[in-house]
Amino acid sequence: MTTVLIVDDQVLIRAGLAALVRAAPGLEVAGEAATGEEAVELAARHRPDVVLMDIRLPGISGIAALERILAGAAEPRPKVVMLTVFDLDSYVFAALKAGASGFLLKDTPPERLLAAVELIAAGEMLFSPGVTRRLVETFAARADPDRRRTTGLEALTDRETDVLHLVGQGLSNEEVAGRLVVTVATVKTHLNRVMSKLGLASRAQAVVVAYESGLVTPGGRHRAG
């Protein structure tokens, strides 16, 4: 059973999400919070598998709550999906760096939202198409060809670097396995090692590193060296 903590200051949205999760087989509501402070408290108390959280909250922001939830969580840490009204939300990049596992627009159809929760719980990554475009633009603008020397990528093996490159392009574990002609379990092992070596909390943070280091460019090319 996958447990989900729902965080939104708007009662109707929070209640609607809770009802949707409760009606879905294999999912269970771990709790409901209206503020970032409540989210941190409930996450520590109930240890949910997934947190659906509004990126803009009263009191401490969704990003601050995200950081506190991940910092205080025991392994396995919850996967946090940020909910946003605008696909060009200025907080998207900051939330990714803080460890968000993905993003969904609040008008996402119910069936897609539920599929997203299952995907995130399985360790995959999710972005709405508009958010993905925003991220690529942001990463491209911030990427520095000289950053790779300072990101820790030199600690990775060649195969770990290959996995990070493909994950950075947005490929799923199954797609990475197909490209490298290995098993999905092998991909997961390499990705876990990458995240451990680089001190990353989420798959999305791996994407940030791939772009910021120049390992992945908007054209999808693998930088040499």
PDB file of C-alpha atoms in Angstrom:
ATOM      1  CA  MET A   1       0.000   0.000   0.000  1.00  0.00           C
ATOM      2  CA  THR A   2       1.392   3.393  -1.025  1.00  0.00           C
ATOM      3  CA  THR A   3       0.692   6.116   1.542  1.00  0.00           C
ATOM      4  CA  VAL A   4       0.208   9.718   0.433  1.00  0.00           C
ATOM      5  CA  LEU A   5       0.398  12.942   2.449  1.00  0.00           C
ATOM      6  CA  ILE A   6      -1.623  15.778   0.868  1.00  0.00           C
ATOM      7  CA  VAL A   7      -0.598  19.384   1.482  1.00  0.00           C
ATOM      8  CA  ASP A   8      -2.584  22.367   0.184  1.00  0.00           C
ATOM      9  CA  ASP A   9      -3.959  25.445   1.906  1.00  0.00           C
ATOM     10  CA  GLN A  10      -7.130  25.415  -0.212  1.00  0.00           C
ATOM     11  CA  VAL A  11      -9.714  23.194   1.457  1.00  0.00           C
ATOM     12  CA  LEU A  12     -11.534  22.172  -1.711  1.00  0.00           C
ATOM     13  CA  ILE A  13      -8.356  21.167  -3.521  1.00  0.00           C
ATOM     14  CA  ARG A  14      -7.052  19.277  -0.495  1.00  0.00           C
ATOM     15  CA  ALA A  15     -10.359  17.465   0.013  1.00  0.00           C
ATOM     16  CA  GLY A  16     -10.605  16.629  -3.673  1.00  0.00           C
ATOM     17  CA  LEU A  17      -7.128  15.142  -3.770  1.00  0.00           C
ATOM     18  CA  ALA A  18      -7.790  13.159  -0.604  1.00  0.00           C
ATOM     19  CA  ALA A  19     -11.029  11.739  -2.005  1.00  0.00           C
ATOM     20  CA  LEU A  20      -9.265  10.810  -5.230  1.00  0.00           C
ATOM     21  CA  VAL A  21      -6.465   8.993  -3.416  1.00  0.00           C
ATOM     22  CA  ARG A  22      -8.848   7.182  -1.060  1.00  0.00           C
ATOM     23  CA  ALA A  23     -10.855   5.849  -4.009  1.00  0.00           C
ATOM     24  CA  ALA A  24      -7.782   4.503  -5.795  1.00  0.00           C
ATOM     25  CA  PRO A  25      -6.763   0.873  -5.223  1.00  0.00           C
ATOM     26  CA  GLY A  26      -3.337   0.516  -3.649  1.00  0.00           C
ATOM     27  CA  LEU A  27      -3.261   4.073  -2.307  1.00  0.00           C
ATOM     28  CA  GLU A  28      -3.966   5.372   1.193  1.00  0.00           C
ATOM     29  CA  VAL A  29      -4.124   8.898   2.608  1.00  0.00           C
ATOM     30  CA  ALA A  30      -1.482   9.282   5.317  1.00  0.00           C
ATOM     31  CA  GLY A  31      -2.738  12.708   6.339  1.00  0.00           C
ATOM     32  CA  GLU A  32      -3.792  16.176   5.203  1.00  0.00           C
ATOM     33  CA  ALA A  33      -2.003  19.448   5.926  1.00  0.00           C
ATOM     34  CA  ALA A  34      -2.855  23.076   5.173  1.00  0.00           C
ATOM     35  CA  THR A  35       0.558  24.626   5.900  1.00  0.00           C
ATOM     36  CA  GLY A  36       4.219  23.833   5.476  1.00  0.00           C
ATOM     37  CA  GLU A  37       4.657  23.461   9.218  1.00  0.00           C
ATOM     38  CA  GLU A  38       1.853  20.894   9.403  1.00  0.00           C
ATOM     39  CA  ALA A  39       3.360  19.044   6.437  1.00  0.00           C
ATOM     40  CA  VAL A  40       6.715  18.702   8.191  1.00  0.00           C
ATOM     41  CA  GLU A  41       5.043  17.465  11.379  1.00  0.00           C
ATOM     42  CA  LEU A  42       2.794  14.937   9.648  1.00  0.00           C
ATOM     43  CA  ALA A  43       5.580  13.668   7.400  1.00  0.00           C
ATOM     44  CA  ALA A  44       7.725  12.936  10.458  1.00  0.00           C
ATOM     45  CA  ARG A  45       4.813  11.283  12.270  1.00  0.00           C
ATOM     46  CA  HIS A  46       3.369   9.133   9.465  1.00  0.00           C
ATOM     47  CA  ARG A  47       6.380   8.612   7.160  1.00  0.00           C
ATOM     48  CA  PRO A  48       4.377   8.674   3.892  1.00  0.00           C
ATOM     49  CA  ASP A  49       5.721   7.166   0.694  1.00  0.00           C
ATOM     50  CA  VAL A  50       4.665  10.166  -1.377  1.00  0.00           C
ATOM     51  CA  VAL A  51       3.917  13.786  -0.509  1.00  0.00           C
ATOM     52  CA  LEU A  52       1.675  15.841  -2.824  1.00  0.00           C
ATOM     53  CA  MET A  53       2.428  19.427  -1.826  1.00  0.00           C
ATOM     54  CA  ASP A  54       1.490  22.869  -3.117  1.00  0.00           C
ATOM     55  CA  ILE A  55       4.636  24.771  -4.031  1.00  0.00           C
ATOM     56  CA  ARG A  56       3.155  27.981  -2.578  1.00  0.00           C
ATOM     57  CA  LEU A  57       1.991  27.703   1.019  1.00  0.00           C
ATOM     58  CA  PRO A  58       1.246  30.136   3.849  1.00  0.00           C
ATOM     59  CA  GLY A  59       3.898  30.299   6.555  1.00  0.00           C
ATOM     60  CA  ILE A  60       6.978  28.426   5.420  1.00  0.00           C
ATOM     61  CA  SER A  61       6.968  27.826   1.675  1.00  0.00           C
ATOM     62  CA  GLY A  62       6.517  24.481  -0.024  1.00  0.00           C
ATOM     63  CA  ILE A  63      10.231  24.497  -0.830  1.00  0.00           C
ATOM     64  CA  ALA A  64      11.217  25.114   2.804  1.00  0.00           C
ATOM     65  CA  ALA A  65       8.822  22.369   3.917  1.00  0.00           C
ATOM     66  CA  LEU A  66      10.307  20.051   1.296  1.00  0.00           C
ATOM     67  CA  GLU A  67      13.818  20.650   2.614  1.00  0.00           C
ATOM     68  CA  ARG A  68      12.759  20.010   6.212  1.00  0.00           C
ATOM     69  CA  ILE A  69      10.822  16.871   5.317  1.00  0.00           C
ATOM     70  CA  LEU A  70      13.763  15.347   3.458  1.00  0.00           C
ATOM     71  CA  ALA A  71      16.315  16.451   6.050  1.00  0.00           C
ATOM     72  CA  GLY A  72      14.358  14.875   8.897  1.00  0.00           C
ATOM     73  CA  ALA A  73      13.288  11.690   7.155  1.00  0.00           C
ATOM     74  CA  ALA A  74      14.775   8.268   7.696  1.00  0.00           C
ATOM     75  CA  GLU A  75      15.476   6.047   4.708  1.00  0.00           C
ATOM     76  CA  PRO A  76      13.624   5.448   2.515  1.00  0.00           C
ATOM     77  CA  ARG A  77      12.808   9.143   2.310  1.00  0.00           C
ATOM     78  CA  PRO A  78       9.426  10.160   0.886  1.00  0.00           C
ATOM     79  CA  LYS A  79       9.087  11.195  -2.739  1.00  0.00           C
ATOM     80  CA  VAL A  80       7.762  14.760  -2.894  1.00  0.00           C
ATOM     81  CA  VAL A  81       5.666  15.935  -5.844  1.00  0.00           C
ATOM     82  CA  MET A  82       5.132  19.678  -6.015  1.00  0.00           C
ATOM     83  CA  LEU A  83       1.753  20.968  -7.213  1.00  0.00           C
ATOM     84  CA  THR A  84       1.694  24.226  -9.136  1.00  0.00           C
ATOM     85  CA  VAL A  85      -0.897  26.328 -10.959  1.00  0.00           C
ATOM     86  CA  PHE A  86       1.550  27.764 -13.480  1.00  0.00           C
ATOM     87  CA  ASP A  87       3.886  25.704 -15.641  1.00  0.00           C
ATOM     88  CA  LEU A  88       6.356  28.621 -15.605  1.00  0.00           C
ATOM     89  CA  ASP A  89       6.451  28.841 -11.822  1.00  0.00           C
ATOM     90  CA  SER A  90       9.631  30.627 -10.777  1.00  0.00           C
ATOM     91  CA  TYR A  91      10.077  28.237  -7.839  1.00  0.00           C
ATOM     92  CA  VAL A  92      10.405  25.123  -9.987  1.00  0.00           C
ATOM     93  CA  PHE A  93      14.190  25.165 -10.325  1.00  0.00           C
ATOM     94  CA  ALA A  94      14.718  25.856  -6.609  1.00  0.00           C
ATOM     95  CA  ALA A  95      12.386  23.023  -5.626  1.00  0.00           C
ATOM     96  CA  LEU A  96      14.215  20.608  -7.904  1.00  0.00           C
ATOM     97  CA  LYS A  97      17.533  21.506  -6.323  1.00  0.00           C
ATOM     98  CA  ALA A  98      15.913  21.014  -2.901  1.00  0.00           C
ATOM     99  CA  GLY A  99      14.981  17.432  -3.782  1.00  0.00           C
ATOM    100  CA  ALA A 100      11.503  17.441  -5.340  1.00  0.00           C
ATOM    101  CA  SER A 101      10.862  14.258  -7.304  1.00  0.00           C
ATOM    102  CA  GLY A 102       8.574  15.913  -9.815  1.00  0.00           C
ATOM    103  CA  PHE A 103       5.898  18.441 -10.632  1.00  0.00           C
ATOM    104  CA  LEU A 104       2.235  18.372 -11.591  1.00  0.00           C
ATOM    105  CA  LEU A 105      -0.097  21.136 -12.610  1.00  0.00           C
ATOM    106  CA  LYS A 106      -3.173  21.402 -10.399  1.00  0.00           C
ATOM    107  CA  ASP A 107      -5.429  20.895 -13.404  1.00  0.00           C
ATOM    108  CA  THR A 108      -3.855  17.511 -14.192  1.00  0.00           C
ATOM    109  CA  PRO A 109      -6.628  14.964 -15.004  1.00  0.00           C
ATOM    110  CA  PRO A 110      -7.379  12.599 -12.080  1.00  0.00           C
ATOM    111  CA  GLU A 111      -6.277   9.447 -13.880  1.00  0.00           C
ATOM    112  CA  ARG A 112      -2.928  11.012 -14.776  1.00  0.00           C
ATOM    113  CA  LEU A 113      -2.398  12.270 -11.253  1.00  0.00           C
ATOM    114  CA  LEU A 114      -2.944   8.793  -9.816  1.00  0.00           C
ATOM    115  CA  ALA A 115      -0.621   7.275 -12.400  1.00  0.00           C
ATOM    116  CA  ALA A 116       1.943   9.906 -11.445  1.00  0.00           C
ATOM    117  CA  VAL A 117       1.762   8.959  -7.765  1.00  0.00           C
ATOM    118  CA  GLU A 118       2.456   5.326  -8.631  1.00  0.00           C
ATOM    119  CA  LEU A 119       5.300   6.329 -10.948  1.00  0.00           C
ATOM    120  CA  ILE A 120       6.911   8.551  -8.326  1.00  0.00           C
ATOM    121  CA  ALA A 121       6.505   5.886  -5.628  1.00  0.00           C
ATOM    122  CA  ALA A 122       8.398   3.482  -7.897  1.00  0.00           C
ATOM    123  CA  GLY A 123      11.327   5.907  -8.059  1.00  0.00           C
ATOM    124  CA  GLU A 124      10.685   7.447 -11.460  1.00  0.00           C
ATOM    125  CA  MET A 125      10.507  11.163 -12.227  1.00  0.00           C
ATOM    126  CA  LEU A 126       7.628  13.251 -13.460  1.00  0.00           C
ATOM    127  CA  PHE A 127       7.177  16.674 -14.958  1.00  0.00           C
ATOM    128  CA  SER A 128       4.285  18.285 -16.777  1.00  0.00           C
ATOM    129  CA  PRO A 129       5.261  19.049 -20.407  1.00  0.00           C
ATOM    130  CA  GLY A 130       5.216  22.809 -19.851  1.00  0.00           C
ATOM    131  CA  VAL A 131       7.359  22.494 -16.738  1.00  0.00           C
ATOM    132  CA  THR A 132       9.840  20.341 -18.638  1.00  0.00           C
ATOM    133  CA  ARG A 133      10.301  23.060 -21.246  1.00  0.00           C
ATOM    134  CA  ARG A 134      10.861  25.597 -18.486  1.00  0.00           C
ATOM    135  CA  LEU A 135      13.469  23.401 -16.837  1.00  0.00           C
ATOM    136  CA  VAL A 136      15.389  22.824 -20.055  1.00  0.00           C
ATOM    137  CA  GLU A 137      15.486  26.569 -20.692  1.00  0.00           C
ATOM    138  CA  THR A 138      16.631  27.247 -17.136  1.00  0.00           C
ATOM    139  CA  PHE A 139      19.321  24.572 -17.181  1.00  0.00           C
ATOM    140  CA  ALA A 140      20.574  25.708 -20.573  1.00  0.00           C
ATOM    141  CA  ALA A 141      20.878  29.298 -19.345  1.00  0.00           C
ATOM    142  CA  ARG A 142      22.719  28.291 -16.174  1.00  0.00           C
ATOM    143  CA  ALA A 143      24.949  25.548 -17.550  1.00  0.00           C
ATOM    144  CA  ASP A 144      28.664  26.292 -17.340  1.00  0.00           C
ATOM    145  CA  PRO A 145      31.075  24.187 -19.437  1.00  0.00           C
ATOM    146  CA  ASP A 146      33.635  24.366 -16.626  1.00  0.00           C
ATOM    147  CA  ARG A 147      31.255  23.165 -13.894  1.00  0.00           C
ATOM    148  CA  ARG A 148      31.868  19.469 -14.441  1.00  0.00           C
ATOM    149  CA  ARG A 149      35.167  19.591 -12.553  1.00  0.00           C
ATOM    150  CA  THR A 150      33.350  20.772  -9.411  1.00  0.00           C
ATOM    151  CA  THR A 151      30.243  18.600  -9.396  1.00  0.00           C
ATOM    152  CA  GLY A 152      31.850  15.329  -8.313  1.00  0.00           C
ATOM    153  CA  LEU A 153      31.218  13.568 -11.628  1.00  0.00           C
ATOM    154  CA  GLU A 154      34.850  12.495 -11.680  1.00  0.00           C
ATOM    155  CA  ALA A 155      33.972  10.056  -8.886  1.00  0.00           C
ATOM    156  CA  LEU A 156      31.582   8.173 -11.170  1.00  0.00           C
ATOM    157  CA  THR A 157      32.486   5.129 -13.222  1.00  0.00           C
ATOM    158  CA  ASP A 158      31.958   5.246 -16.985  1.00  0.00           C
ATOM    159  CA  ARG A 159      28.759   3.215 -16.703  1.00  0.00           C
ATOM    160  CA  GLU A 160      27.437   5.370 -13.865  1.00  0.00           C
ATOM    161  CA  THR A 161      28.117   8.425 -16.008  1.00  0.00           C
ATOM    162  CA  ASP A 162      26.229   6.803 -18.895  1.00  0.00           C
ATOM    163  CA  VAL A 163      23.244   6.179 -16.611  1.00  0.00           C
ATOM    164  CA  LEU A 164      23.294   9.756 -15.315  1.00  0.00           C
ATOM    165  CA  HIS A 165      23.469  11.071 -18.879  1.00  0.00           C
ATOM    166  CA  LEU A 166      20.391   9.109 -19.945  1.00  0.00           C
ATOM    167  CA  VAL A 167      18.448   9.882 -16.772  1.00  0.00           C
ATOM    168  CA  GLY A 168      19.314  13.531 -17.347  1.00  0.00           C
ATOM    169  CA  GLN A 169      17.633  13.294 -20.731  1.00  0.00           C
ATOM    170  CA  GLY A 170      14.435  12.190 -19.001  1.00  0.00           C
ATOM    171  CA  LEU A 171      14.559   8.478 -19.787  1.00  0.00           C
ATOM    172  CA  SER A 172      12.857   5.978 -17.480  1.00  0.00           C
ATOM    173  CA  ASN A 173      14.741   3.062 -15.934  1.00  0.00           C
ATOM    174  CA  GLU A 174      13.286   0.746 -18.578  1.00  0.00           C
ATOM    175  CA  GLU A 175      14.402   3.059 -21.379  1.00  0.00           C
ATOM    176  CA  VAL A 176      17.890   3.407 -19.900  1.00  0.00           C
ATOM    177  CA  ALA A 177      18.137  -0.376 -19.611  1.00  0.00           C
ATOM    178  CA  GLY A 178      17.166  -0.713 -23.260  1.00  0.00           C
ATOM    179  CA  ARG A 179      19.774   1.802 -24.387  1.00  0.00           C
ATOM    180  CA  LEU A 180      22.568   0.202 -22.360  1.00  0.00           C
ATOM    181  CA  VAL A 181      21.390  -3.387 -22.918  1.00  0.00           C
ATOM    182  CA  VAL A 182      21.310  -4.193 -19.205  1.00  0.00           C
ATOM    183  CA  THR A 183      18.565  -5.120 -16.757  1.00  0.00           C
ATOM    184  CA  VAL A 184      16.365  -2.573 -15.007  1.00  0.00           C
ATOM    185  CA  ALA A 185      17.781  -3.783 -11.695  1.00  0.00           C
ATOM    186  CA  THR A 186      21.283  -2.962 -12.938  1.00  0.00           C
ATOM    187  CA  VAL A 187      20.157   0.541 -13.913  1.00  0.00           C
ATOM    188  CA  LYS A 188      18.655   1.064 -10.454  1.00  0.00           C
ATOM    189  CA  THR A 189      21.881  -0.094  -8.820  1.00  0.00           C
ATOM    190  CA  HIS A 190      23.990   2.306 -10.902  1.00  0.00           C
ATOM    191  CA  LEU A 191      21.579   5.187 -10.288  1.00  0.00           C
ATOM    192  CA  ASN A 192      21.568   4.557  -6.534  1.00  0.00           C
ATOM    193  CA  ARG A 193      25.364   4.646  -6.563  1.00  0.00           C
ATOM    194  CA  VAL A 194      25.333   7.892  -8.541  1.00  0.00           C
ATOM    195  CA  MET A 195      22.945   9.478  -6.063  1.00  0.00           C
ATOM    196  CA  SER A 196      24.983   8.246  -3.115  1.00  0.00           C
ATOM    197  CA  LYS A 197      28.292   9.507  -4.512  1.00  0.00           C
ATOM    198  CA  LEU A 198      26.834  12.898  -5.431  1.00  0.00           C
ATOM    199  CA  GLY A 199      24.745  13.272  -2.257  1.00  0.00           C
ATOM    200  CA  LEU A 200      21.448  13.490  -4.136  1.00  0.00           C
ATOM    201  CA  ALA A 201      18.005  12.991  -2.584  1.00  0.00           C
ATOM    202  CA  SER A 202      15.960  12.483  -5.741  1.00  0.00           C
ATOM    203  CA  ARG A 203      16.112  11.450  -9.362  1.00  0.00           C
ATOM    204  CA  ALA A 204      15.189  15.020 -10.299  1.00  0.00           C
ATOM    205  CA  GLN A 205      18.286  16.315  -8.536  1.00  0.00           C
ATOM    206  CA  ALA A 206      20.282  13.975 -10.753  1.00  0.00           C
ATOM    207  CA  VAL A 207      18.779  15.770 -13.752  1.00  0.00           C
ATOM    208  CA  VAL A 208      19.839  19.112 -12.267  1.00  0.00           C
ATOM    209  CA  VAL A 209      23.416  17.854 -11.905  1.00  0.00           C
ATOM    210  CA  ALA A 210      23.428  16.409 -15.427  1.00  0.00           C
ATOM    211  CA  TYR A 211      22.453  19.770 -16.913  1.00  0.00           C
ATOM    212  CA  GLU A 212      24.437  22.039 -14.616  1.00  0.00           C
ATOM    213  CA  SER A 213      27.608  20.020 -15.172  1.00  0.00           C
ATOM    214  CA  GLY A 214      27.181  20.118 -18.929  1.00  0.00           C
ATOM    215  CA  LEU A 215      26.898  16.327 -19.099  1.00  0.00           C
ATOM    216  CA  VAL A 216      23.564  16.861 -20.833  1.00  0.00           C
ATOM    217  CA  THR A 217      22.843  19.815 -23.104  1.00  0.00           C
ATOM    218  CA  PRO A 218      19.526  20.937 -24.617  1.00  0.00           C
ATOM    219  CA  GLY A 219      20.550  19.081 -27.754  1.00  0.00           C
ATOM    220  CA  GLY A 220      20.949  15.897 -25.728  1.00  0.00           C
ATOM    221  CA  ARG A 221      24.627  15.395 -26.463  1.00  0.00           C
ATOM    222  CA  HIS A 222      26.996  13.703 -24.054  1.00  0.00           C
ATOM    223  CA  ARG A 223      29.907  16.015 -23.268  1.00  0.00           C
ATOM    224  CA  ALA A 224      33.316  14.432 -23.591  1.00  0.00           C
ATOM    225  CA  GLY A 225      35.923  14.615 -20.826  1.00  0.00           C
TER     226      GLY A 225
END
